[in-house]
């Protein structure tokens, strides 16, 4: 039998190689190369304290990116997460400084962020508007509300001896509590996307919306749930930020929504929908923060940060595309 294109590819690229590769392999490879490359040039970069600090800085936008995977996987987008994050931080700070218990403030922030995310979904569905337009508008609304509540200035005076701030803003077993929460969120959301009925519906709708509607999938309910989940993750990030920084800053989170979207895309969640990777989105955010930390070690002016981030996005996407181009060993051979 003459060699087919598949068998020639399998000869040059062993079948076992594709078998062990997952959707996140390309972006993980970029992260590993970045960390090792910077570590070789500056060994102090690999110190535990620095790596944990980088992970801590990843948590807030990383949580938003993990939530963003769900709308993106069904061909929607949530541009409101940065504004909702800022408003939620300010809301929590205002409640606490006006006498509400910190845990009550946490509950209000989470309920509010979940509800406003669901409102994004309802408006998108009922008014038949693109989620891009709806969430762009609500992003400005949320940030404006946060600025008004804070009267344009940072809100301090938090009870830093309370458990929320001592534990939520501190460490557990030598690792920042926020990092533990981030890891748990990645695990839970990964299971939700890949093993639950809701996750299957999200991917089915994103893969082919017309076919999904024809087969009777709950389009409206799923869209509302996806955007509500995205809003909730912005609220979780806000709670952790308030606990760590101990203040409500209405200007916090500028541009986080775009970083979250970029992290999702380089992590394996295409804008065309149909699939997604929560872990990939988390790794994408880690890449951005490793780059930001590396610029400090290499003493590169901060003006080059945007350029460096853009270059990393291009490289990460290229590597990921190359990895996905490997032939699958489970694909049937021609007879």
Coordinates of C-alpha atoms in Angstrom, one line a residue:
X1 CA 0.0 0.0 0.0
X2 CA 1.4 3.4 -1.0
X3 CA 2.0 5.9 1.8
X4 CA -0.9 8.3 2.1
X5 CA -0.5 12.0 3.3
X6 CA -1.8 10.9 6.7
X7 CA 0.8 8.1 7.1
X8 CA 3.6 10.3 5.9
X9 CA 2.6 12.9 8.5
X10 CA 2.4 10.2 11.1
X11 CA 5.9 9.1 10.2
X12 CA 7.4 12.5 10.6
X13 CA 5.2 13.4 13.7
X14 CA 4.8 10.3 15.9
X15 CA 1.2 9.3 16.8
X16 CA 2.0 9.3 20.5
X17 CA 3.0 12.9 20.4
X18 CA -0.5 14.1 19.3
X19 CA -2.0 11.7 21.8
X20 CA -0.5 13.5 24.8
X21 CA -1.2 17.0 23.5
X22 CA -4.1 18.9 24.8
X23 CA -5.7 22.2 23.8
X24 CA -3.6 24.1 26.3
X25 CA -0.2 22.7 25.3
X26 CA 0.8 25.5 23.0
X27 CA 0.1 28.3 25.4
X28 CA 1.6 26.3 28.3
X29 CA 4.8 25.9 26.2
X30 CA 4.9 29.6 25.7
X31 CA 4.6 30.2 29.5
X32 CA 7.3 27.7 30.3
X33 CA 9.7 29.1 27.8
X34 CA 9.1 32.7 29.1
X35 CA 9.6 31.7 32.7
X36 CA 12.8 29.7 32.0
X37 CA 14.1 32.3 29.6
X38 CA 13.7 35.1 32.1
X39 CA 15.0 32.9 34.9
X40 CA 18.2 32.0 33.0
X41 CA 18.9 35.7 32.5
X42 CA 17.8 36.7 36.0
X43 CA 17.8 33.8 38.5
X44 CA 16.1 35.9 41.2
X45 CA 13.0 35.9 38.9
X46 CA 12.5 32.2 39.9
X47 CA 12.4 32.9 43.6
X48 CA 9.3 31.6 45.2
X49 CA 8.3 35.0 46.5
X50 CA 8.5 36.6 43.0
X51 CA 6.6 33.7 41.4
X52 CA 3.8 33.9 44.0
X53 CA 3.6 37.6 43.6
X54 CA 3.2 37.2 39.8
X55 CA 0.5 34.6 40.4
X56 CA -1.3 37.0 42.9
X57 CA -1.3 39.7 40.3
X58 CA -2.8 37.3 37.8
X59 CA -5.8 36.4 39.9
X60 CA -8.1 39.4 39.3
X61 CA -8.1 39.6 35.6
X62 CA -7.6 35.8 35.5
X63 CA -11.0 35.2 37.2
X64 CA -12.6 37.4 34.7
X65 CA -11.0 35.6 31.8
X66 CA -12.2 32.2 33.2
X67 CA -15.7 33.5 33.3
X68 CA -15.3 35.1 29.9
X69 CA -14.7 31.7 28.3
X70 CA -18.4 30.8 28.6
X71 CA -19.8 33.7 26.6
X72 CA -17.0 33.5 24.1
X73 CA -17.6 29.8 23.6
X74 CA -21.2 30.6 22.5
X75 CA -20.2 33.5 20.2
X76 CA -21.0 36.2 22.8
X77 CA -18.6 38.7 24.5
X78 CA -18.8 40.5 27.8
X79 CA -17.0 43.9 27.7
X80 CA -18.6 45.0 31.0
X81 CA -16.4 42.9 33.4
X82 CA -13.8 45.7 34.0
X83 CA -16.5 48.2 34.9
X84 CA -18.4 45.7 36.9
X85 CA -15.2 44.8 38.8
X86 CA -14.6 48.4 39.7
X87 CA -18.2 49.1 40.7
X88 CA -18.2 45.9 42.9
X89 CA -15.0 46.9 44.7
X90 CA -16.4 50.4 45.4
X91 CA -19.8 48.9 46.4
X92 CA -18.2 46.6 48.9
X93 CA -16.1 49.4 50.4
X94 CA -19.1 51.8 50.7
X95 CA -21.1 49.1 52.4
X96 CA -18.4 48.4 54.9
X97 CA -17.6 52.0 55.7
X98 CA -21.3 52.7 56.3
X99 CA -21.6 50.0 58.9
X100 CA -22.4 46.8 57.0
X101 CA -20.5 43.7 58.2
X102 CA -17.8 42.6 55.7
X103 CA -19.4 39.2 55.1
X104 CA -22.7 40.9 54.3
X105 CA -20.9 43.2 51.9
X106 CA -19.3 40.2 50.2
X107 CA -22.8 38.6 49.8
X108 CA -24.2 41.8 48.3
X109 CA -21.3 42.2 45.9
X110 CA -21.6 38.6 44.6
X111 CA -25.4 38.8 44.3
X112 CA -25.1 42.2 42.6
X113 CA -22.5 41.0 40.1
X114 CA -24.4 37.9 39.3
X115 CA -27.7 39.8 38.8
X116 CA -26.1 42.5 36.6
X117 CA -24.4 39.8 34.5
X118 CA -27.8 38.2 34.0
X119 CA -29.3 41.6 33.1
X120 CA -26.7 41.8 30.3
X121 CA -27.9 38.5 29.0
X122 CA -31.6 39.5 29.2
X123 CA -31.1 42.8 27.4
X124 CA -29.0 41.1 24.7
X125 CA -31.7 38.5 24.2
X126 CA -35.0 40.4 24.6
X127 CA -33.8 43.5 22.6
X128 CA -32.0 41.3 20.0
X129 CA -28.9 43.4 20.3
X130 CA -25.3 42.1 19.9
X131 CA -23.7 41.4 23.3
X132 CA -20.8 43.5 22.2
X133 CA -23.0 46.7 22.1
X134 CA -24.9 45.9 25.3
X135 CA -21.9 45.1 27.4
X136 CA -19.9 48.1 26.0
X137 CA -22.8 50.3 27.2
X138 CA -23.1 48.6 30.6
X139 CA -19.3 48.8 31.1
X140 CA -19.6 52.6 31.0
X141 CA -22.7 52.5 33.2
X142 CA -21.0 50.3 35.8
X143 CA -17.8 52.3 35.9
X144 CA -19.8 55.6 36.1
X145 CA -21.8 54.3 39.0
X146 CA -18.6 53.3 40.8
X147 CA -17.1 56.7 40.3
X148 CA -20.3 58.4 41.6
X149 CA -20.5 56.1 44.7
X150 CA -16.8 56.8 45.5
X151 CA -17.1 60.5 44.6
X152 CA -14.2 60.1 42.3
X153 CA -11.7 59.1 45.1
X154 CA -10.4 56.0 46.8
X155 CA -12.4 54.7 49.8
X156 CA -10.3 53.6 52.7
X157 CA -10.9 52.9 56.4
X158 CA -11.4 49.1 56.1
X159 CA -11.4 47.0 59.3
X160 CA -8.1 45.3 58.4
X161 CA -8.3 43.1 61.5
X162 CA -11.5 41.4 60.2
X163 CA -11.1 37.8 58.9
X164 CA -12.1 38.9 55.4
X165 CA -9.0 41.0 55.2
X166 CA -6.7 38.9 57.3
X167 CA -7.5 35.7 55.4
X168 CA -8.8 36.9 52.1
X169 CA -5.9 39.3 51.7
X170 CA -3.3 37.1 53.3
X171 CA -1.8 33.7 52.9
X172 CA -2.8 30.1 53.5
X173 CA 0.1 27.5 53.8
X174 CA 2.5 30.1 52.4
X175 CA 0.4 30.8 49.3
X176 CA -1.8 33.9 48.8
X177 CA -5.4 33.0 49.5
X178 CA -6.4 34.6 46.2
X179 CA -4.2 32.1 44.4
X180 CA -6.0 29.2 46.1
X181 CA -9.4 30.7 45.1
X182 CA -8.2 31.2 41.6
X183 CA -7.0 27.6 41.3
X184 CA -10.3 26.3 42.7
X185 CA -12.3 28.5 40.3
X186 CA -10.3 27.1 37.3
X187 CA -11.0 23.6 38.4
X188 CA -14.7 24.1 39.0
X189 CA -15.3 26.1 35.8
X190 CA -13.4 23.5 33.8
X191 CA -15.7 20.8 35.1
X192 CA -18.7 23.0 34.4
X193 CA -17.6 23.7 30.8
X194 CA -16.6 20.1 29.9
X195 CA -18.7 17.8 32.0
X196 CA -22.1 19.6 32.7
X197 CA -25.2 19.9 30.6
X198 CA -24.8 23.7 30.7
X199 CA -21.3 23.4 29.3
X200 CA -22.5 21.1 26.5
X201 CA -25.2 23.6 25.7
X202 CA -22.8 26.5 25.6
X203 CA -20.5 24.6 23.2
X204 CA -23.3 23.4 21.0
X205 CA -24.8 26.9 20.6
X206 CA -21.4 28.3 19.8
X207 CA -20.7 25.6 17.3
X208 CA -23.9 26.1 15.3
X209 CA -26.5 28.5 16.7
X210 CA -29.1 27.7 14.0
X211 CA -28.9 24.0 14.5
X212 CA -29.0 24.4 18.3
X213 CA -32.1 26.5 18.1
X214 CA -33.7 24.0 15.7
X215 CA -33.1 21.1 18.1
X216 CA -34.7 23.0 20.9
X217 CA -31.8 24.0 23.1
X218 CA -32.7 26.8 25.6
X219 CA -30.9 29.6 23.8
X220 CA -32.1 32.5 26.0
X221 CA -31.6 30.7 29.3
X222 CA -28.1 29.5 28.3
X223 CA -27.1 33.0 27.1
X224 CA -28.3 34.6 30.4
X225 CA -26.5 31.9 32.4
X226 CA -23.2 32.4 30.5
X227 CA -23.2 36.2 31.0
X228 CA -24.4 35.9 34.6
X229 CA -21.5 33.6 35.3
X230 CA -19.1 36.1 33.7
X231 CA -20.5 38.8 35.9
X232 CA -20.2 36.6 39.0
X233 CA -16.5 36.0 38.3
X234 CA -15.9 39.7 38.1
X235 CA -17.6 39.9 41.5
X236 CA -15.4 37.2 43.0
X237 CA -12.3 39.1 41.7
X238 CA -13.7 42.3 43.3
X239 CA -14.1 40.6 46.7
X240 CA -10.5 39.4 46.6
X241 CA -9.2 42.7 45.4
X242 CA -11.0 44.5 48.2
X243 CA -9.6 42.0 50.8
X244 CA -6.0 42.4 49.4
X245 CA -5.8 46.1 48.8
X246 CA -8.1 47.2 51.7
X247 CA -9.6 50.0 49.7
X248 CA -12.2 50.8 47.1
X249 CA -10.6 52.4 44.0
X250 CA -13.1 53.4 41.3
X251 CA -10.4 53.5 38.6
X252 CA -9.3 49.9 39.2
X253 CA -9.6 47.4 36.3
X254 CA -9.0 49.7 33.4
X255 CA -8.7 47.6 30.3
X256 CA -9.1 44.3 32.1
X257 CA -11.9 43.2 29.8
X258 CA -9.6 43.3 26.7
X259 CA -6.9 41.5 28.6
X260 CA -9.4 38.8 29.6
X261 CA -10.6 38.4 26.0
X262 CA -7.0 38.2 24.7
X263 CA -6.1 35.6 27.4
X264 CA -9.1 33.5 26.4
X265 CA -8.3 33.6 22.7
X266 CA -4.6 32.7 23.1
X267 CA -5.6 30.0 25.6
X268 CA -7.8 28.1 23.2
X269 CA -11.2 29.8 23.1
X270 CA -11.8 31.0 19.6
X271 CA -14.0 34.1 18.9
X272 CA -15.9 31.8 16.4
X273 CA -17.2 29.8 19.4
X274 CA -17.9 26.1 19.8
X275 CA -15.2 25.3 22.2
X276 CA -13.2 26.8 25.1
X277 CA -10.5 26.2 27.7
X278 CA -10.8 27.7 31.2
X279 CA -7.3 26.5 32.0
X280 CA -6.0 28.0 28.8
X281 CA -7.5 31.3 29.7
X282 CA -5.8 31.2 33.1
X283 CA -2.4 30.4 31.5
X284 CA -2.9 33.2 29.1
X285 CA -3.3 35.6 32.0
X286 CA -0.2 34.2 33.6
X287 CA 1.7 34.9 30.4
X288 CA 0.8 38.6 30.4
X289 CA 1.9 38.9 34.0
X290 CA 5.1 37.1 33.5
X291 CA 5.9 39.5 30.6
X292 CA 5.0 42.5 32.9
X293 CA 7.3 41.1 35.6
X294 CA 10.1 40.4 33.1
X295 CA 10.1 44.0 31.9
X296 CA 10.9 45.1 35.4
X297 CA 13.9 42.6 35.7
X298 CA 15.2 43.6 32.3
X299 CA 14.8 47.3 33.2
X300 CA 12.7 48.0 30.1
X301 CA 10.8 51.3 30.2
X302 CA 7.1 50.8 31.0
X303 CA 6.2 52.5 27.7
X304 CA 7.2 49.3 26.0
X305 CA 4.7 47.2 28.0
X306 CA 1.9 47.3 25.5
X307 CA 4.3 46.5 22.6
X308 CA 5.7 43.5 24.5
X309 CA 2.2 42.2 25.4
X310 CA 1.1 42.5 21.8
X311 CA 4.2 40.6 20.6
X312 CA 3.6 37.8 23.2
X313 CA 0.0 37.5 22.0
X314 CA 1.2 37.0 18.4
X315 CA 3.8 34.4 19.4
X316 CA 1.4 32.5 21.7
X317 CA -1.3 32.4 19.0
X318 CA 1.3 31.2 16.4
X319 CA 2.6 28.4 18.7
X320 CA -0.9 27.3 19.6
X321 CA -1.8 27.2 15.9
X322 CA 1.3 25.1 15.2
X323 CA 0.4 22.6 18.0
X324 CA -3.1 22.3 16.8
X325 CA -1.8 21.5 13.3
X326 CA -0.4 18.2 14.4
X327 CA -2.3 15.3 12.9
X328 CA -4.6 13.3 15.2
X329 CA -3.7 9.6 15.7
X330 CA -7.3 8.7 16.2
X331 CA -8.3 10.0 12.8
X332 CA -9.3 7.1 10.5
X333 CA -6.9 6.2 7.8
X334 CA -8.1 6.0 4.2
X335 CA -8.9 2.5 3.1

